[in-house]
Short mmCIF file of C-alpha atoms in Angstrom, two decimals:
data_model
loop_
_atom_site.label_atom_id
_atom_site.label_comp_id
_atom_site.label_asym_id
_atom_site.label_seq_id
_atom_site.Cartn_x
_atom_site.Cartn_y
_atom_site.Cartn_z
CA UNK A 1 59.14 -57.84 -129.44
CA UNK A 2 59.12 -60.33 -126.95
CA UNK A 3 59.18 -59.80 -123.44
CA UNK A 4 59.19 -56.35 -124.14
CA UNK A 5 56.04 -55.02 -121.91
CA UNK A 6 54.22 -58.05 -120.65
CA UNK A 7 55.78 -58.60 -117.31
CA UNK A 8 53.98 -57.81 -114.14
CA UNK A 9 55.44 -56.00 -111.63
CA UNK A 10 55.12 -56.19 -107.98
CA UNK A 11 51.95 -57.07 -106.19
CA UNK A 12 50.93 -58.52 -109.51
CA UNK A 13 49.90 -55.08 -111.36
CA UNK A 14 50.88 -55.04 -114.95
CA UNK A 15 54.09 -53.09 -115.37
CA UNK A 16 54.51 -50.17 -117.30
CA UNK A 17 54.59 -51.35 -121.25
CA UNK A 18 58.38 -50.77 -122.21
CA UNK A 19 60.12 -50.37 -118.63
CA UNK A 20 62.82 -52.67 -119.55
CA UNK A 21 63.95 -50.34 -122.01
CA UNK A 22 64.71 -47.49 -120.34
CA UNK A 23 66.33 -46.38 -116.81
CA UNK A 24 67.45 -43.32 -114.88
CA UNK A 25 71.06 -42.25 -114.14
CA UNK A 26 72.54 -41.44 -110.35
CA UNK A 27 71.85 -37.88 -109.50
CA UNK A 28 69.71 -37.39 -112.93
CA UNK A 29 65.66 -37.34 -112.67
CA UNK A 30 65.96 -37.67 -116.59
CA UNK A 31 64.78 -41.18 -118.20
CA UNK A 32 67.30 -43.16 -121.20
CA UNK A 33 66.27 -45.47 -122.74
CA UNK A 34 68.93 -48.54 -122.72
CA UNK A 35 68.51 -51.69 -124.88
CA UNK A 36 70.51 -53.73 -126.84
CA UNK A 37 69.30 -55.24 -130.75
CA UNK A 38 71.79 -57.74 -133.12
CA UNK A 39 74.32 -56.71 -130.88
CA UNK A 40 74.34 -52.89 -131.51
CA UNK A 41 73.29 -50.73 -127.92
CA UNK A 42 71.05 -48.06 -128.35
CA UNK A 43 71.57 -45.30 -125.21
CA UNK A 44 70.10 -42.19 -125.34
CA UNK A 45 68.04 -39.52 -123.60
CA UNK A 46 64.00 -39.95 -123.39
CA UNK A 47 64.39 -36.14 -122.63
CA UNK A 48 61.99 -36.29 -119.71
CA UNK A 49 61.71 -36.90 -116.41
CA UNK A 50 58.21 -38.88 -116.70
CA UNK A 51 58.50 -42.39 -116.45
CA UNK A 52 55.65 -43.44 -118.31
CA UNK A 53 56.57 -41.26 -121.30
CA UNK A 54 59.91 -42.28 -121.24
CA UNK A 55 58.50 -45.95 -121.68
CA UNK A 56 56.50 -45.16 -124.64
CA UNK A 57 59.50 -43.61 -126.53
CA UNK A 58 61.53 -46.06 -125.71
CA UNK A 59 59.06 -48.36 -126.98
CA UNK A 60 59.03 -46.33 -130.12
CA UNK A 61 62.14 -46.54 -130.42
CA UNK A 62 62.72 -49.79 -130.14
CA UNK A 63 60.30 -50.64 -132.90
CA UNK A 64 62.00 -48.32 -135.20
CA UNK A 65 65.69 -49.67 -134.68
CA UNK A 66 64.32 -53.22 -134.88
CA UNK A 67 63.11 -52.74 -138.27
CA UNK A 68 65.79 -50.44 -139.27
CA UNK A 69 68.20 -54.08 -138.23
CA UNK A 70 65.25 -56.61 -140.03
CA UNK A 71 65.22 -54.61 -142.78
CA UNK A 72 67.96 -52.47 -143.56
CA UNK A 73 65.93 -48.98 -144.24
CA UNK A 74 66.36 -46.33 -141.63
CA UNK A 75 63.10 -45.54 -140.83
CA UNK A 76 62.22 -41.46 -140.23
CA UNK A 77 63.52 -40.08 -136.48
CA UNK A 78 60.98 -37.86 -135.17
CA UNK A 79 61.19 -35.94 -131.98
CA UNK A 80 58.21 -34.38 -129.61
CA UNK A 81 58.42 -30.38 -129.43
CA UNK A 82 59.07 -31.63 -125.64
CA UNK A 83 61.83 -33.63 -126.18
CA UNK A 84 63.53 -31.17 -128.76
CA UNK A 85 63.20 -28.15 -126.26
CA UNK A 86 64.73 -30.38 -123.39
CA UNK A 87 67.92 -31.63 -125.36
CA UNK A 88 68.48 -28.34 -126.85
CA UNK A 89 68.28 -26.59 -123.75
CA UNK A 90 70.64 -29.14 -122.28
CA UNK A 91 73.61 -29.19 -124.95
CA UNK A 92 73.10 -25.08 -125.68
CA UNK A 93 70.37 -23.05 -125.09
CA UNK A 94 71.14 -23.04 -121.06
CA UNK A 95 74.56 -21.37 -121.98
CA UNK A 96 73.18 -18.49 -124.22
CA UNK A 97 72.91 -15.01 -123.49
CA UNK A 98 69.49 -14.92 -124.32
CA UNK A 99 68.82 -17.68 -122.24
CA UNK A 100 66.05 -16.59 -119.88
CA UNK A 101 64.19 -15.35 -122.85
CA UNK A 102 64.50 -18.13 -124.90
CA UNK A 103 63.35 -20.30 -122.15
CA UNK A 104 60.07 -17.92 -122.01
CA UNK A 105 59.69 -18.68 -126.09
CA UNK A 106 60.00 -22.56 -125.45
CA UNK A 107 57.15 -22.12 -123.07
CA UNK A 108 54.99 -20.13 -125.40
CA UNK A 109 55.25 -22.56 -128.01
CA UNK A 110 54.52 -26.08 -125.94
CA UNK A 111 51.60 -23.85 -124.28
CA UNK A 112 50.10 -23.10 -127.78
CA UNK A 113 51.52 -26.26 -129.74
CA UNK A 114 51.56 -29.20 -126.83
CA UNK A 115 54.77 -31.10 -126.18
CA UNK A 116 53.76 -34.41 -127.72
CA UNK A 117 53.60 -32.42 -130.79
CA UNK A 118 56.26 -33.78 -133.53
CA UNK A 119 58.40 -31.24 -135.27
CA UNK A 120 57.62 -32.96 -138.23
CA UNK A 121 54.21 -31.72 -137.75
CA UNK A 122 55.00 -28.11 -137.44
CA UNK A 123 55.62 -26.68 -140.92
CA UNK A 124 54.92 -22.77 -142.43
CA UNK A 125 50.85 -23.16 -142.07
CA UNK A 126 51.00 -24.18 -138.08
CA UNK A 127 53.88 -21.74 -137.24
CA UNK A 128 51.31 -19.03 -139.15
CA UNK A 129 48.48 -19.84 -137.00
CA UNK A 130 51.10 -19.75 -133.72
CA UNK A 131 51.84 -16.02 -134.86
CA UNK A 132 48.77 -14.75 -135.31
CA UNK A 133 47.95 -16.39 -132.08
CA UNK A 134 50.67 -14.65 -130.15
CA UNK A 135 49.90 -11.60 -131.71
CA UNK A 136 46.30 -11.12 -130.63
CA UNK A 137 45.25 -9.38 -127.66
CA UNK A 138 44.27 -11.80 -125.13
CA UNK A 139 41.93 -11.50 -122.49
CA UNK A 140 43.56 -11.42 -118.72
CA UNK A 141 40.94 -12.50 -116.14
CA UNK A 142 40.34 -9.98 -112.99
CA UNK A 143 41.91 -10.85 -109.75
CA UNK A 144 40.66 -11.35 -106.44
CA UNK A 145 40.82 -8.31 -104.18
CA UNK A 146 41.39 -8.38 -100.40
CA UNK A 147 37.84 -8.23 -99.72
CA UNK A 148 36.96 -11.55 -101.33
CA UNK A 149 35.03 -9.35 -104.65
CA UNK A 150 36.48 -10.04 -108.34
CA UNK A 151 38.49 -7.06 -110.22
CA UNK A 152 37.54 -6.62 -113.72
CA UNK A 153 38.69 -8.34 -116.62
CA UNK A 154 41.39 -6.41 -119.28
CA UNK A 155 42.51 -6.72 -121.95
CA UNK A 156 46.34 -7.26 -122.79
CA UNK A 157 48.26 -6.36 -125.94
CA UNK A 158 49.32 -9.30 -127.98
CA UNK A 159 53.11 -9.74 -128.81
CA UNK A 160 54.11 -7.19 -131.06
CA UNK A 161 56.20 -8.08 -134.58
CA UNK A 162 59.70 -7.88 -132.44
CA UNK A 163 58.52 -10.35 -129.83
CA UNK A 164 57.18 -12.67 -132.82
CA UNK A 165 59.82 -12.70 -134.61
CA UNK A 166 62.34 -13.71 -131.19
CA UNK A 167 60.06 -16.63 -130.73
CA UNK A 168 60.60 -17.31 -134.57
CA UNK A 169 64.33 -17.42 -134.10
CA UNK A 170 64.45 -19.45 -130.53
CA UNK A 171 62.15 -22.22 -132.79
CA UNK A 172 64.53 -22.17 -135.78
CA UNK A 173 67.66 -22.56 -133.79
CA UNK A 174 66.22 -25.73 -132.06
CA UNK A 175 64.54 -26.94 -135.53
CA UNK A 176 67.59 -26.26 -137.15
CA UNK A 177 69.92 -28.09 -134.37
CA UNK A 178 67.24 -31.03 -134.72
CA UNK A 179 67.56 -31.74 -138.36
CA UNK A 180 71.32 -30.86 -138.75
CA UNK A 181 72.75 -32.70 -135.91
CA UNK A 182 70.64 -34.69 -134.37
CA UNK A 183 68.94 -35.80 -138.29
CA UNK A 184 65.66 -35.63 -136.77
CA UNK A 185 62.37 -35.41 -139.67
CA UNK A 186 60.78 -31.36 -139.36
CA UNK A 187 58.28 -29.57 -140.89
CA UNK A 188 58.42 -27.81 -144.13
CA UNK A 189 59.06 -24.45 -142.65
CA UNK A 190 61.04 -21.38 -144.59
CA UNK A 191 62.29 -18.82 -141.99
CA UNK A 192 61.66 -15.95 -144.29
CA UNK A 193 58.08 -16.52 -145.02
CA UNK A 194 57.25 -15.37 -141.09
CA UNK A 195 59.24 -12.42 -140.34
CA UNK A 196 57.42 -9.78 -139.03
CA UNK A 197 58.40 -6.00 -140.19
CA UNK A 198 59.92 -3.99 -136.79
CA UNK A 199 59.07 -0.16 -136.84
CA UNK A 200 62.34 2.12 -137.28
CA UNK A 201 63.92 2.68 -133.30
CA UNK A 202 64.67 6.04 -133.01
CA UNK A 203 67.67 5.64 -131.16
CA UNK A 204 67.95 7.95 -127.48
CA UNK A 205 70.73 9.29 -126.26
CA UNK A 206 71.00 10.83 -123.05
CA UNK A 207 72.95 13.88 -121.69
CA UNK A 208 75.01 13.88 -118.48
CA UNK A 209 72.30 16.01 -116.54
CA UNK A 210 69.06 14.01 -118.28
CA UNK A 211 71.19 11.00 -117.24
CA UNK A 212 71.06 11.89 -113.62
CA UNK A 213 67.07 13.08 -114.04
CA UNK A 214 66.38 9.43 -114.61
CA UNK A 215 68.35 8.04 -111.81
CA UNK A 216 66.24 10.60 -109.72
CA UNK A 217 62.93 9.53 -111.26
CA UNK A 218 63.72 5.76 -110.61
CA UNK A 219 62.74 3.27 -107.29
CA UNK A 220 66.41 3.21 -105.58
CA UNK A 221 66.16 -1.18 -106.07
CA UNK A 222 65.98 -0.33 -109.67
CA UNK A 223 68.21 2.56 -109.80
CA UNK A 224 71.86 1.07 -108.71
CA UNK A 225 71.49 -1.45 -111.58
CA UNK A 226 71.06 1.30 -113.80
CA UNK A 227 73.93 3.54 -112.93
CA UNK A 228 75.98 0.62 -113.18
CA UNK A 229 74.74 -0.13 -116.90
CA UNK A 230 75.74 3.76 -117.20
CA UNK A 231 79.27 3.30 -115.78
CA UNK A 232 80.31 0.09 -117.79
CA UNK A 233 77.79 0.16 -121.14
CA UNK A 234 76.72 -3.61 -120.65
CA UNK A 235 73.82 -4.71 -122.07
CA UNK A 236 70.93 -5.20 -119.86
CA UNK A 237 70.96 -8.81 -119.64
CA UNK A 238 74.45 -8.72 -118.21
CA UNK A 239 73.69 -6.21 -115.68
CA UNK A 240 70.54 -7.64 -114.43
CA UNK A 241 72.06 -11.23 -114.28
CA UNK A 242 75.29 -10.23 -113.09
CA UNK A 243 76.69 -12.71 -110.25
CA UNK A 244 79.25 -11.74 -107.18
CA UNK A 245 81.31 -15.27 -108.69
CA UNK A 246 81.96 -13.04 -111.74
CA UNK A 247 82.91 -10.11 -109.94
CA UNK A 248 86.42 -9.17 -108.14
CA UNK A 249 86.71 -6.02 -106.60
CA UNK A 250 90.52 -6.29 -105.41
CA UNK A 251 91.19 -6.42 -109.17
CA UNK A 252 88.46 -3.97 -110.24
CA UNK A 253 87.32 -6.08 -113.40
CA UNK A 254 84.26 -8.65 -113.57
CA UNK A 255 83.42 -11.10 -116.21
CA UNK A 256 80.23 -11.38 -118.41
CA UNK A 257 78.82 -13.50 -121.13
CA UNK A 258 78.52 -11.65 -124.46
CA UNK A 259 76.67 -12.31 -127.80
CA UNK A 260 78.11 -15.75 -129.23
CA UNK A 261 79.04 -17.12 -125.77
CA UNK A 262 82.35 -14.89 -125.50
CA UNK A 263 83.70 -14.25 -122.42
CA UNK A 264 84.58 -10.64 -121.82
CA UNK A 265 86.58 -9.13 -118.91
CA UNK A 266 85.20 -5.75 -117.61
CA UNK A 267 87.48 -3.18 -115.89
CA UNK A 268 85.47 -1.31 -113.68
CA UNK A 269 85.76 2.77 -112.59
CA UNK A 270 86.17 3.73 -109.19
CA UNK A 271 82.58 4.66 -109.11
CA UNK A 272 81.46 1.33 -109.93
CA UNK A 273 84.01 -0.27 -107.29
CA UNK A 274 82.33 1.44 -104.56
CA UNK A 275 78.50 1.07 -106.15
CA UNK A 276 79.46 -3.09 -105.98
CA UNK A 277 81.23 -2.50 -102.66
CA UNK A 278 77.88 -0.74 -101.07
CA UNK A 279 75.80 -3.12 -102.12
CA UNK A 280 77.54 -6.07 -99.83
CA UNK A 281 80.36 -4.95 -98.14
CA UNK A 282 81.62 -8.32 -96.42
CA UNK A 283 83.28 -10.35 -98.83
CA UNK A 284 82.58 -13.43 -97.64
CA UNK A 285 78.95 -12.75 -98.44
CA UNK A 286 79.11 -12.14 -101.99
CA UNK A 287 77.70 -15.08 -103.91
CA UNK A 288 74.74 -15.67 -106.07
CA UNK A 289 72.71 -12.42 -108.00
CA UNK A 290 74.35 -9.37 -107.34
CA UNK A 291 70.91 -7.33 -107.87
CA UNK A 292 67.96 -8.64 -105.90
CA UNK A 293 64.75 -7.38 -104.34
CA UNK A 294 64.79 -6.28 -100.38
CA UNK A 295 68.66 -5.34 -100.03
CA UNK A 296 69.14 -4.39 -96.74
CA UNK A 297 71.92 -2.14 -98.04
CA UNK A 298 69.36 -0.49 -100.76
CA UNK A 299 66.56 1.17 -98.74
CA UNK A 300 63.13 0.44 -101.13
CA UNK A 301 59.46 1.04 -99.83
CA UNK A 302 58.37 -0.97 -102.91
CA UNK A 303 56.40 -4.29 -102.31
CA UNK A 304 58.80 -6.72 -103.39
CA UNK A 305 61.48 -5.04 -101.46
CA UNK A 306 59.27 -4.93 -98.37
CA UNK A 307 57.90 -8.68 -98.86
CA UNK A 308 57.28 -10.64 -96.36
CA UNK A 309 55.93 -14.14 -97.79
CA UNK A 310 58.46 -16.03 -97.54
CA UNK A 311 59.47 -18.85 -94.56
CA UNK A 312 59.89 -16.98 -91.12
CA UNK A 313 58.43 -13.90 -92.82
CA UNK A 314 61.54 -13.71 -95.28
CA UNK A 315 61.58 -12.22 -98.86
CA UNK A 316 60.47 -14.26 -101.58
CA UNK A 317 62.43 -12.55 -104.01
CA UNK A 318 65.54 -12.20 -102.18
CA UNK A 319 67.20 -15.50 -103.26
CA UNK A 320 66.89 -15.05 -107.42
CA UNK A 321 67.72 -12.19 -109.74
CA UNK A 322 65.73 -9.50 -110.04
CA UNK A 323 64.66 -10.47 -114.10
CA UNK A 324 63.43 -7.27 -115.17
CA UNK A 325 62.54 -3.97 -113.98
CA UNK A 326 60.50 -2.62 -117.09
CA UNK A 327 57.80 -1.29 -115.08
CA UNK A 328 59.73 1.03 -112.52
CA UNK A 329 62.19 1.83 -115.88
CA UNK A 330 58.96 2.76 -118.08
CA UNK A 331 57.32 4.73 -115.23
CA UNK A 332 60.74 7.09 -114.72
CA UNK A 333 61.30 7.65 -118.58
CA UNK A 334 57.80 9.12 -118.59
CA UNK A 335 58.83 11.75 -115.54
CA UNK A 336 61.82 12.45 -117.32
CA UNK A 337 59.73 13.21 -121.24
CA UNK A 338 61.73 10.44 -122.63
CA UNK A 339 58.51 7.97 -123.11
CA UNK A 340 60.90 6.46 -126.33
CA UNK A 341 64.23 5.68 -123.64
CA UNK A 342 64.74 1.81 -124.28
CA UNK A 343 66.88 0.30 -122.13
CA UNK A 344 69.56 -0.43 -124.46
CA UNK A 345 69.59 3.52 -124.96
CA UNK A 346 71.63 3.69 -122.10
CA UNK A 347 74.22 1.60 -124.46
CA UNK A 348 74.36 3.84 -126.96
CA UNK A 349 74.23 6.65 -124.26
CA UNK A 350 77.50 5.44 -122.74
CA UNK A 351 79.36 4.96 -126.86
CA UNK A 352 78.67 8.67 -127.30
CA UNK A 353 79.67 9.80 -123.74
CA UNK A 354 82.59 8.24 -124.48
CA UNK A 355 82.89 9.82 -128.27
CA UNK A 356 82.11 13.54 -127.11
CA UNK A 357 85.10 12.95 -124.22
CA UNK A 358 87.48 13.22 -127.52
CA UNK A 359 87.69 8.76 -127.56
CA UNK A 360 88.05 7.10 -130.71
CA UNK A 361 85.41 4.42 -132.44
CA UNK A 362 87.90 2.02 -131.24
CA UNK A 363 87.60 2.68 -127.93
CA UNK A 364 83.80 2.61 -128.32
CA UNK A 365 84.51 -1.10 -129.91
CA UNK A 366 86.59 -1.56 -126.99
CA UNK A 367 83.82 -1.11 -123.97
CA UNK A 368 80.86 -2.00 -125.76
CA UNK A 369 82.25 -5.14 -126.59
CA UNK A 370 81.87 -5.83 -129.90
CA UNK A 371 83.65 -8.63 -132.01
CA UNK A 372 83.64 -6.43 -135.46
CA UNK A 373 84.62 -2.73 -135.45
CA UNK A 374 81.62 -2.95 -138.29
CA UNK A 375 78.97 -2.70 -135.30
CA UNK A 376 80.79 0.34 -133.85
CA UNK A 377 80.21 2.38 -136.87
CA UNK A 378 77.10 2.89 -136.29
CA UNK A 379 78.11 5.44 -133.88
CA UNK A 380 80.12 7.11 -136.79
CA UNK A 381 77.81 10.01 -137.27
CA UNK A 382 78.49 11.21 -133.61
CA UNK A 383 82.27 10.72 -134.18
CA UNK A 384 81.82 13.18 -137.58
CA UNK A 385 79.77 15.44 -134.50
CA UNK A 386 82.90 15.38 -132.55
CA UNK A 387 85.01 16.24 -135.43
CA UNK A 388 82.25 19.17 -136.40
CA UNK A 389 82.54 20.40 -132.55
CA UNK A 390 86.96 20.37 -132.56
CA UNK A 391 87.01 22.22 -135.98
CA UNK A 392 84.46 24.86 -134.58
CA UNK A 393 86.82 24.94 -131.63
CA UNK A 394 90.08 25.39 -133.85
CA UNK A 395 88.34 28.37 -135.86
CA UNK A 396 87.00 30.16 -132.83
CA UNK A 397 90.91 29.94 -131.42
CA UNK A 398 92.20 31.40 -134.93
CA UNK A 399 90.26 34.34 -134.74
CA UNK A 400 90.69 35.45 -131.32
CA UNK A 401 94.27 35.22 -132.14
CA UNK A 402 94.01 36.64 -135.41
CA UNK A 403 92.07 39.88 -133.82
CA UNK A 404 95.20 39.90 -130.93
CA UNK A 405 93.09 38.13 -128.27
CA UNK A 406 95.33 35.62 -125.77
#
C-alpha cells in the first residue's frame, strides 16, 4: 500500500486518500478506478460521479485484489445498492420498456435502504421491512397557499400489493444481474417469499359509442393520446413515450419498443395519419416527444398547458413527455360510470373491436403485438361471442327463407 493516499496535493492540503487509483473518462462525469498490481490492470467503473466515493472504492478495491495476488483466495465482491442501480441502469435497465418505472423503483429503494447499502446486506428480513414500509400510508405535509397560510396535512395511500410486487421484480432483476454476471456477494433473498396477492381485474371493454363518451369526458391534451391508443392498441407506455424519430408519416407506419426489447413496426390508419399530422404539421419540426403539455396545435385551459414558468415565460413542461395522465384519465372514467376503465382496457377494447369486425385471433396477435399466439387467447371467449353472434345470424336467414321471405 505504499504511496497509495499519502501525497499532498496542491497548496499543500492532503489529497484525497486513493486518487491515484481512479480517473474520469473524456465526455464521462463517471469515476474508474485504474491501477495496475503484479502486472495484471484492474479498470472498471466506480459507478458514480463523486470523486471522493470513487476514491474510497477504489481504495477498497485495491485492498481486495492485492490480497487476492498475496494470497491466492478471491476475496468476496460486494457492491453498494448505488453502484448496482447505476451499472444496471447503464448496460440494461435504460433500454427497457418499463424503464421510467423502474427508474421510480430504484429511487424508492436507495430512499428507504441508502446507497452505501451492500446487496449483501439486503436479504428476505430487510426486503420485508422495505414492503411493509412502502405499503403504509404515509403522511404528505400541507402546502403553502398563495396567501403565505399552510394547507392541511393528508394522508396518502401506501403502495398497494401490485406496486410492491413491481418494485420486487425491478430489485431482483438487478440482484439477479449482480450475482450472475457481474459475481457480486447478495443477500439471502427468495423471490417467492414476498409476493404480494393482486385482486382479480375485471377486465373493461368498451363499445364504439362509450368509446367516444370518454374522449368527450377527457381534457383535449389528454384526449389525442388516447384516441391514438384506440386507433393502434399500443400499450400506454408506447403511446405516452412515443417520439416524432420513430414516426414516418409518408410511409404511414412508426416504430415502438415492445415487451423484451423487440422492435415492432406499426402501420397506422388514415385517422391516425391525420391525428399525428395535426399535432405538428411542418415536418421539419417533428423531433423529440410527440405528446407534450401546452401544444399550440391542442387548445387546453389546463395549468400545465397554460404554464408559464419557464425562461421568457415559456412552458416548463413543453420540452419532456407528458409521463402520465392518470388524473385527467381517472376523472373522465368516473363521468362516463366506468370508475373500473384501466388504461390498458383500451387494449383489450381495441382486440375485441377488432374480433366483433369478423377478424381472426391472429389478427388480434397481429396488432397487439404479441410474440406467442398463447397471450391472444385470452381474447378467445369473445371470438366463441363472435361465432355465437354469425350462427344466430345464419339461423335467422334460414327461416326467413324457409317461411318464403327474400
Amino acid at each position: 500500500m505504499r504511496g497509495i493516499g499519502g501525497k499532498r496535493g496542491a497548496g499543500g492540503a492532503r489529497a484525497i486518500p486513493g486518487q491515484e487509483l481512479v480517473r474520469q473518462i473524456k465526455g464521462s462525469s463517471r469515476w474508474y478506478l485504474h491501477f495496475t498490481i503484479g502486472g495484471r490492470r484492474f479498470r472498471e467503473s466506480c459507478g458514480t460521479d463523486d470523486k471522493e466515493l470513487a476514491c474510497q472504492i477504489a481504495l477498497q478495491r485495491y485492498r481486495e485484489a492485492e490480497q487476492e495476488i498475496l494470497t491466492g483466495e478471491a476475496p468476496a465482491k460486494h457492491m453498494t445498492l448505488n453502484a448496482a442501480a447505476i451499472r444496471w441502469w447503464d448496460e440494461a435497465g435504460q433500454h427497457g420498456s418499463h424503464a421510467r418505472d423502474q427508474a421510480g423503483h430504484v429511487k424508492g429503494m436507495i430512499a428507504y435502504f441508502g446507497g452505501q447499502t451492500r446487496l449483501s446486506d439486503i436479504n428476505d428480513a430487510a426486503w420485508a421491512r422495505f414492503m411493509a414500509w412502502l405499503m403504509q400510508p404515509k403522511e404528505v405535509p400541507g402546502q403553502e397557499r398563495p396567501d403565505g397560510t399552510m394547507g392541511k396535512a393528508r394522508v396518502r395511500k401506501g403502495a398497494g400489493p401490485a406496486t410492491a410486487n413491481r418494485y420486487l421484480s425491478t430489485f431482483n432483476v438487478i440482484r439477479e444481474r449482480a450475482e450472475g454476471i457481474w459475481g457480486v456477494k447478495v443477500g439471502a433473498f427468495t423471490r417467492s417469499k414476498h409476493v404480494k396477492a393482486e385482486p382479480d381485474h375485471l377486465e373493461v371493454f368498451l363499445s364504439y359509442e362509450e368509446s367516444e363518451e370518454l374522449l368527450a369526458a377527457i381534457v383535449p391534451h389528454a384526449r389525442l393520446p388516447i384516441l391514438l391508443d384506440l386507433l393502434t392498441g399500443l400499450r400506454k407506455q408506447n403511446i405516452l413515450g412515443l417520439r416524432w424519430e420513430d414516426v414516418s408519416l409518408d410511409m404511414k407506419r412508426m416504430v415502438v419498443l415492445q415487451k423484451g426489447d423487440r422492435r415492432m413496426i406499426v402501420d397506422l390508419v388514415d385517422e391516425a395519419v391525420a391525428l399525428l399530422n395535426g399535432l405538428e404539421p411542418n415536418p421539419n419540426k417533428r423531433r423529440g416527444p410527440v405528446f407534450w403539455f401546452g401544444n399550440p396545435a391542442v387548445p387546453c385551459d389546463c395549468s400545465r398547458c397554460n404554464d408559464t414558468g419557464g425562461p421568457g415565460g415559456t412552458n416548463r413542461y413543453s420540452d419532456e413527455p407528458m409521463k402520465d395522465i392518470k388524473r385527467a384519465f381517472n376523472t373522465a372514467r368516473v363521468k362516463i360510470g366506468k370508475p373500473n376503465l384501466r388504461f390498458h382496457d383500451l387494449r383489450h377494447t381495441v382486440a375485441s373491436w377488432i374480433l366483433n369486425a369478423g377478424f381472426s385471433l391472429a389478427h388480434v396477435k397481429e396488432t397487439l403485438g404479441h410474440s406467442e399466439i398463447a397471450t391472444t387467447m385470452r381474447y378467445a371467449h369473445l371470438e366463441a361471442g363472435q361465432k355465437k353472434t354469425a350462427m344466430t345470424e345464419a339461423l335467422s336467414v334460414r327461416r326467413r327463407k324457409a317461411k318464403g321471405a327474400p
